PDB file of C-alpha atoms in Angstrom:
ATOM      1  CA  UNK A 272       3.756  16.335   6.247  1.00 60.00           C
ATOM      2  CA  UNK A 273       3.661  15.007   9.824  1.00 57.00           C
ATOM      3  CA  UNK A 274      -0.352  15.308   9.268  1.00 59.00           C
ATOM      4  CA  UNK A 275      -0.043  12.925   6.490  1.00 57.00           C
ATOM      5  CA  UNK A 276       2.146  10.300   8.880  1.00 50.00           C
ATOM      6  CA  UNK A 277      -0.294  10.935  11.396  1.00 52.00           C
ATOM      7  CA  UNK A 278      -3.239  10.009   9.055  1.00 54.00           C
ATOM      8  CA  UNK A 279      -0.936   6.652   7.926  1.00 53.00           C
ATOM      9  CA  UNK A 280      -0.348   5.734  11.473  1.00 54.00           C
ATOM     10  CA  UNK A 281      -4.305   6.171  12.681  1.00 49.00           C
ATOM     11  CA  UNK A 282      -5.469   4.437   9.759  1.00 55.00           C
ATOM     12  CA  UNK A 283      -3.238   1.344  10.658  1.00 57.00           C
ATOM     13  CA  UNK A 284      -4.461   1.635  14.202  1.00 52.00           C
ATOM     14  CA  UNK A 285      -8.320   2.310  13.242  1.00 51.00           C
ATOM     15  CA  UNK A 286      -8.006  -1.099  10.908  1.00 54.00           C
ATOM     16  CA  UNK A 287      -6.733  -2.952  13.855  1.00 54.00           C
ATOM     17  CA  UNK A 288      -9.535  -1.586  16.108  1.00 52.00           C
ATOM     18  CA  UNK A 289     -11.885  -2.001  13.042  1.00 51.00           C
ATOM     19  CA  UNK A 290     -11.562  -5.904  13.371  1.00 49.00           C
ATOM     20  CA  UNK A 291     -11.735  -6.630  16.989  1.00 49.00           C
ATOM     21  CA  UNK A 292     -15.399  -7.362  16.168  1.00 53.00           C
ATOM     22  CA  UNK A 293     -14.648 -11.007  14.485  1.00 60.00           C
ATOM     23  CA  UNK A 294     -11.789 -13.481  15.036  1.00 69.00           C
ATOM     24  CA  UNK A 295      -8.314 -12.976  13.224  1.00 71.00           C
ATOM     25  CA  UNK A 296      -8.038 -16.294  11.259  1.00 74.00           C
ATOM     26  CA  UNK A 297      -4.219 -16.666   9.855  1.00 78.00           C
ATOM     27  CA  UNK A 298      -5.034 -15.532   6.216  1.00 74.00           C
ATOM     28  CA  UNK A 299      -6.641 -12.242   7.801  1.00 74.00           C
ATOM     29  CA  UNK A 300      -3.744 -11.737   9.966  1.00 80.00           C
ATOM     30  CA  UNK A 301      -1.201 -12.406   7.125  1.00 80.00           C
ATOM     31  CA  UNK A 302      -3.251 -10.013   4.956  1.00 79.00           C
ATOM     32  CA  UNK A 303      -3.385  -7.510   7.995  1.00 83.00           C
ATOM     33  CA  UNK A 304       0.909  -8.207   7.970  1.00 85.00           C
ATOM     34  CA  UNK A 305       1.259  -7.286   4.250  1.00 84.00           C
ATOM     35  CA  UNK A 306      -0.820  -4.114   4.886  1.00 86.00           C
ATOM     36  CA  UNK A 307       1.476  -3.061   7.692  1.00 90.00           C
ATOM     37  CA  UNK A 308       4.733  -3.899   5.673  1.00 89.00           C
ATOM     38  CA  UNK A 309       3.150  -1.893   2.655  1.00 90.00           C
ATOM     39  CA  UNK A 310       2.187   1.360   4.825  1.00 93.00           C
ATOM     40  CA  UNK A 311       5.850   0.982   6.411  1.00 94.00           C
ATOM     41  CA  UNK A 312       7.577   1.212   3.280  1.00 94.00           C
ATOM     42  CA  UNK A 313       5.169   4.110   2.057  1.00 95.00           C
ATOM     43  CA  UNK A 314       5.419   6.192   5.492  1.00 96.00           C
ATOM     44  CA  UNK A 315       9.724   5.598   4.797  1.00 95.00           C
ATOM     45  CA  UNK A 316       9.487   6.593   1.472  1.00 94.00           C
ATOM     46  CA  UNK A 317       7.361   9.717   2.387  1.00 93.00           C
ATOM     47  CA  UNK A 318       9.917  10.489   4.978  1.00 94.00           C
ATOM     48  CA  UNK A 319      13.063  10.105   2.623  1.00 92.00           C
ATOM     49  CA  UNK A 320      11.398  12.455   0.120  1.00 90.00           C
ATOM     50  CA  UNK A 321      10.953  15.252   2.477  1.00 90.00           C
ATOM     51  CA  UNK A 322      14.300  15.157   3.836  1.00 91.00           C
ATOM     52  CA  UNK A 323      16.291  13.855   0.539  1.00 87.00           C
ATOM     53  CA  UNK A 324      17.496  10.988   2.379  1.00 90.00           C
ATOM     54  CA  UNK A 325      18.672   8.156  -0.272  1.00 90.00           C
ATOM     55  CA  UNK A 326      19.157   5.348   2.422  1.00 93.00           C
ATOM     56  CA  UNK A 327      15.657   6.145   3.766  1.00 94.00           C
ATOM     57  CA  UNK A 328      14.336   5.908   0.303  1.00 92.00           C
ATOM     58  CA  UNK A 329      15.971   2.694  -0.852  1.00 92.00           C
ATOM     59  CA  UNK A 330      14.670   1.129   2.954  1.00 94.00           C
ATOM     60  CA  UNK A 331      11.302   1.879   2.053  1.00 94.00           C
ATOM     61  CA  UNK A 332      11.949   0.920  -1.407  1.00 91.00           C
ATOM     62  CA  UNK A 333      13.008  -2.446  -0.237  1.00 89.00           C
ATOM     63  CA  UNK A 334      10.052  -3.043   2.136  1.00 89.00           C
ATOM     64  CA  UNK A 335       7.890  -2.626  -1.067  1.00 86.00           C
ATOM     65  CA  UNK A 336      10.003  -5.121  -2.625  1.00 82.00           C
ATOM     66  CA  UNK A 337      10.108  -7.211   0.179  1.00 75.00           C
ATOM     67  CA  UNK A 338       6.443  -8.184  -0.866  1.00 68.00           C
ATOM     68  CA  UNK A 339       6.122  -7.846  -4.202  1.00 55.00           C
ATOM     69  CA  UNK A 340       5.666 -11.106  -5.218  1.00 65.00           C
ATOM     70  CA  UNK A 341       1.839 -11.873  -5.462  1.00 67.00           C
ATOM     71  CA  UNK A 342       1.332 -10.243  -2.152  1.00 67.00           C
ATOM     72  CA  UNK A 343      -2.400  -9.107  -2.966  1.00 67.00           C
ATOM     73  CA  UNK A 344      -2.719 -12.683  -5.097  1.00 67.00           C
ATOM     74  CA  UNK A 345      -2.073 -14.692  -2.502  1.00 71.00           C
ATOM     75  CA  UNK A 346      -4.704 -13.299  -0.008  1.00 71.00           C
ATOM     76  CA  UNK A 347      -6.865 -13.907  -2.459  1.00 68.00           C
ATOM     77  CA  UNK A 348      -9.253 -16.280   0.022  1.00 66.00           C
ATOM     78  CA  UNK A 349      -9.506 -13.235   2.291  1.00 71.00           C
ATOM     79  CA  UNK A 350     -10.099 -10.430  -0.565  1.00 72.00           C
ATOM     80  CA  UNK A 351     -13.251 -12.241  -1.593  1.00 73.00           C
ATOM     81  CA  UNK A 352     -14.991 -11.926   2.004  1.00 70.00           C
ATOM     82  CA  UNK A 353     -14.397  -8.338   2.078  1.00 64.00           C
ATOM     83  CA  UNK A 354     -16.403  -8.238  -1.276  1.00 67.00           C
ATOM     84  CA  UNK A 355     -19.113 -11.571  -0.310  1.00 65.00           C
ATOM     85  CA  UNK A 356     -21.279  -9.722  -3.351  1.00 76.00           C
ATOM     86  CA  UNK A 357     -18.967  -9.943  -5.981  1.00 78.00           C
ATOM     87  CA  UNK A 358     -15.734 -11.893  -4.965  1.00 79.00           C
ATOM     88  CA  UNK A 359     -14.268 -11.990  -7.962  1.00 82.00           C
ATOM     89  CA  UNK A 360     -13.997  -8.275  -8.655  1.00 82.00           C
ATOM     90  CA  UNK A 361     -12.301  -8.497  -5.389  1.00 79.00           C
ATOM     91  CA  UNK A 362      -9.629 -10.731  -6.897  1.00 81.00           C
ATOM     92  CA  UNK A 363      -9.250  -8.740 -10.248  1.00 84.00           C
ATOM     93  CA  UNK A 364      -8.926  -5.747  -8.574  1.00 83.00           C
ATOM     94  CA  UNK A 365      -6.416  -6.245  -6.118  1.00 81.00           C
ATOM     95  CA  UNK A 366      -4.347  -7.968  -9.270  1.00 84.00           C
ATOM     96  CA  UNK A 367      -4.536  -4.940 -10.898  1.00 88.00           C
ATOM     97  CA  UNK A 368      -3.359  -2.678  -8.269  1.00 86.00           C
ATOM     98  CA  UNK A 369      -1.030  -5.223  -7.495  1.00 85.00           C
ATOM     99  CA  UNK A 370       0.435  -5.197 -10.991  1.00 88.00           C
ATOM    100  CA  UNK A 371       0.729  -0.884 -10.940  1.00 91.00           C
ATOM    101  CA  UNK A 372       2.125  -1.088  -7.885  1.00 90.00           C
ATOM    102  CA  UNK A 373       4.871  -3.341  -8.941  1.00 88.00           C
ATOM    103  CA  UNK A 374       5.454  -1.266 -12.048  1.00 92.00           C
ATOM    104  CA  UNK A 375       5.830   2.027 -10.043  1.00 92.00           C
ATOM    105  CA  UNK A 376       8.359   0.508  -7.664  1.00 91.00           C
ATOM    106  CA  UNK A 377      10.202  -0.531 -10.617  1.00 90.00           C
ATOM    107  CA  UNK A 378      10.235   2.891 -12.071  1.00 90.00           C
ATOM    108  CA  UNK A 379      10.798   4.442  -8.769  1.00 90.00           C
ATOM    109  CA  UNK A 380      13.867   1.990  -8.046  1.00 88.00           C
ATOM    110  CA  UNK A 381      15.311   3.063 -11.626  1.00 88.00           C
ATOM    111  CA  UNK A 382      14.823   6.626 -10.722  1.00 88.00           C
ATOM    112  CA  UNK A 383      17.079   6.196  -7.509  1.00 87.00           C
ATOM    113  CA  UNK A 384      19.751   4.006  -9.363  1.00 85.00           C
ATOM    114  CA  UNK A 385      20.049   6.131 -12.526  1.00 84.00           C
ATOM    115  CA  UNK A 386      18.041   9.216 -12.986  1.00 75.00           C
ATOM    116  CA  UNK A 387      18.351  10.526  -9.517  1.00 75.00           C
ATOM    117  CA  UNK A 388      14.984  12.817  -9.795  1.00 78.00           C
ATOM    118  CA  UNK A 389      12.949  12.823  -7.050  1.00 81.00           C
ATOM    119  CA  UNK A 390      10.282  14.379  -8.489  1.00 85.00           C
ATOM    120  CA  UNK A 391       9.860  10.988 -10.487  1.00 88.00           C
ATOM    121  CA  UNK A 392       9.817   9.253  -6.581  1.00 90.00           C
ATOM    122  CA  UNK A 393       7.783  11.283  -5.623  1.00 92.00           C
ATOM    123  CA  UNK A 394       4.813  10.858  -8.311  1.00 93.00           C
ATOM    124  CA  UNK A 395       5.631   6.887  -7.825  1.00 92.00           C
ATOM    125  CA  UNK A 396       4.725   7.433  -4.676  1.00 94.00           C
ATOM    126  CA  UNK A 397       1.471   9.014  -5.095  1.00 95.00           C
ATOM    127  CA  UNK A 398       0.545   6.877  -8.205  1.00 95.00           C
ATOM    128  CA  UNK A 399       0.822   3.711  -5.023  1.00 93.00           C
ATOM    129  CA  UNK A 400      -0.673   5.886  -2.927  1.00 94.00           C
ATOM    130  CA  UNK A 401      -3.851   6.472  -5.606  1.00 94.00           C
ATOM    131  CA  UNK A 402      -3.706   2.550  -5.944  1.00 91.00           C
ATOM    132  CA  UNK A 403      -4.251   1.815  -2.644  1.00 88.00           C
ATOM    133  CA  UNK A 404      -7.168   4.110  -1.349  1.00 89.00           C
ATOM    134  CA  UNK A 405      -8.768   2.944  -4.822  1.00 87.00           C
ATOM    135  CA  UNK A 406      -8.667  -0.363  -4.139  1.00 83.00           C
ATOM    136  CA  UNK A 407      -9.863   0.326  -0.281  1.00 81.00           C
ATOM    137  CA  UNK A 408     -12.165   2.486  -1.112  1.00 83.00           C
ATOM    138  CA  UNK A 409     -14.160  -0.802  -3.543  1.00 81.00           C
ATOM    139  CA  UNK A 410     -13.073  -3.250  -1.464  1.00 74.00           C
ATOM    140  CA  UNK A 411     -13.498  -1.974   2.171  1.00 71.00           C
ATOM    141  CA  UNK A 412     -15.929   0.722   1.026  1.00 70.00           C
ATOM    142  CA  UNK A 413     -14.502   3.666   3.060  1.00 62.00           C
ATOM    143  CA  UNK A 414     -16.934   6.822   2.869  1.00 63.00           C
ATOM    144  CA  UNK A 415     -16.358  10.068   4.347  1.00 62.00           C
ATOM    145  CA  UNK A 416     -18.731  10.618   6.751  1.00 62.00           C
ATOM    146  CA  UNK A 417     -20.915  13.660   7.025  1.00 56.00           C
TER     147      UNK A 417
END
């Protein structure tokens, strides 16, 4: 599991490295925040799981929360020059995973509150997990290299 953290944190750092190349404008760097907040709340989550830590899991919980609201939709401007061939797919896309990822905090916070199985967490977890290397993968093209 502390590979997995590892692999969080180094992605975060490679993406900052990653865009040394061209000037942060504001929307990138707000985009760039949301990203961090996101990855935060995942790597608590993660961590609450393994050691069945409620508090830990409704912190991470929160930072998902925390932005919610239209938090892919309102980077929209930025989305679209990741994806200059098809900017709009960019946009649907990100709504989408926006919209699962909503629904599995949802279900994950309900799961804390009332069903208490962390099993359930846990699969929320990956299911936002899934969302977001799908969406990098389209949108920032990741490969594995060979």
């Amino acid at each position: 599991m502390k590979r997995i953290l590892m692999t969080l944190g180094l992605g975060i750092v490679m993406l900052g490295a990653g865009q040394t190349k061209s000037p942060m404008t504001p929307e990138r760097n707000d985009l760039k925040d949301t990203m961090k907040t996101l990855a935060g709340g995942l790597m608590r989550i993660q961590e609450a799981i393994l050691y069945n830590d409620r508090e830990e899991l409704l912190a991470g919980v929160r930072m998902l929360k925390r932005i919610e609201d239209g938090y892919l939709t309102k980077h929209g401007e930025a989305l679209k020059r990741y994806m200059p061939d098809n900017p709009e797919f960019a946009v649907a896309l990100a709504k989408k995973s926006e919209r699962n990822i909503e629904r599995y905090v949802r279900t994950m916070k309900e799961d804390i509150f009332s069903k208490h199985d962390y099993s359930n967490i846990a699969a929320g977890y990956s299911h936002i997990v899934q969302e977001c290397v799908g969406c990098h993968q389209k949108l920032r093209k990741w490969r594995w290299e060979r």
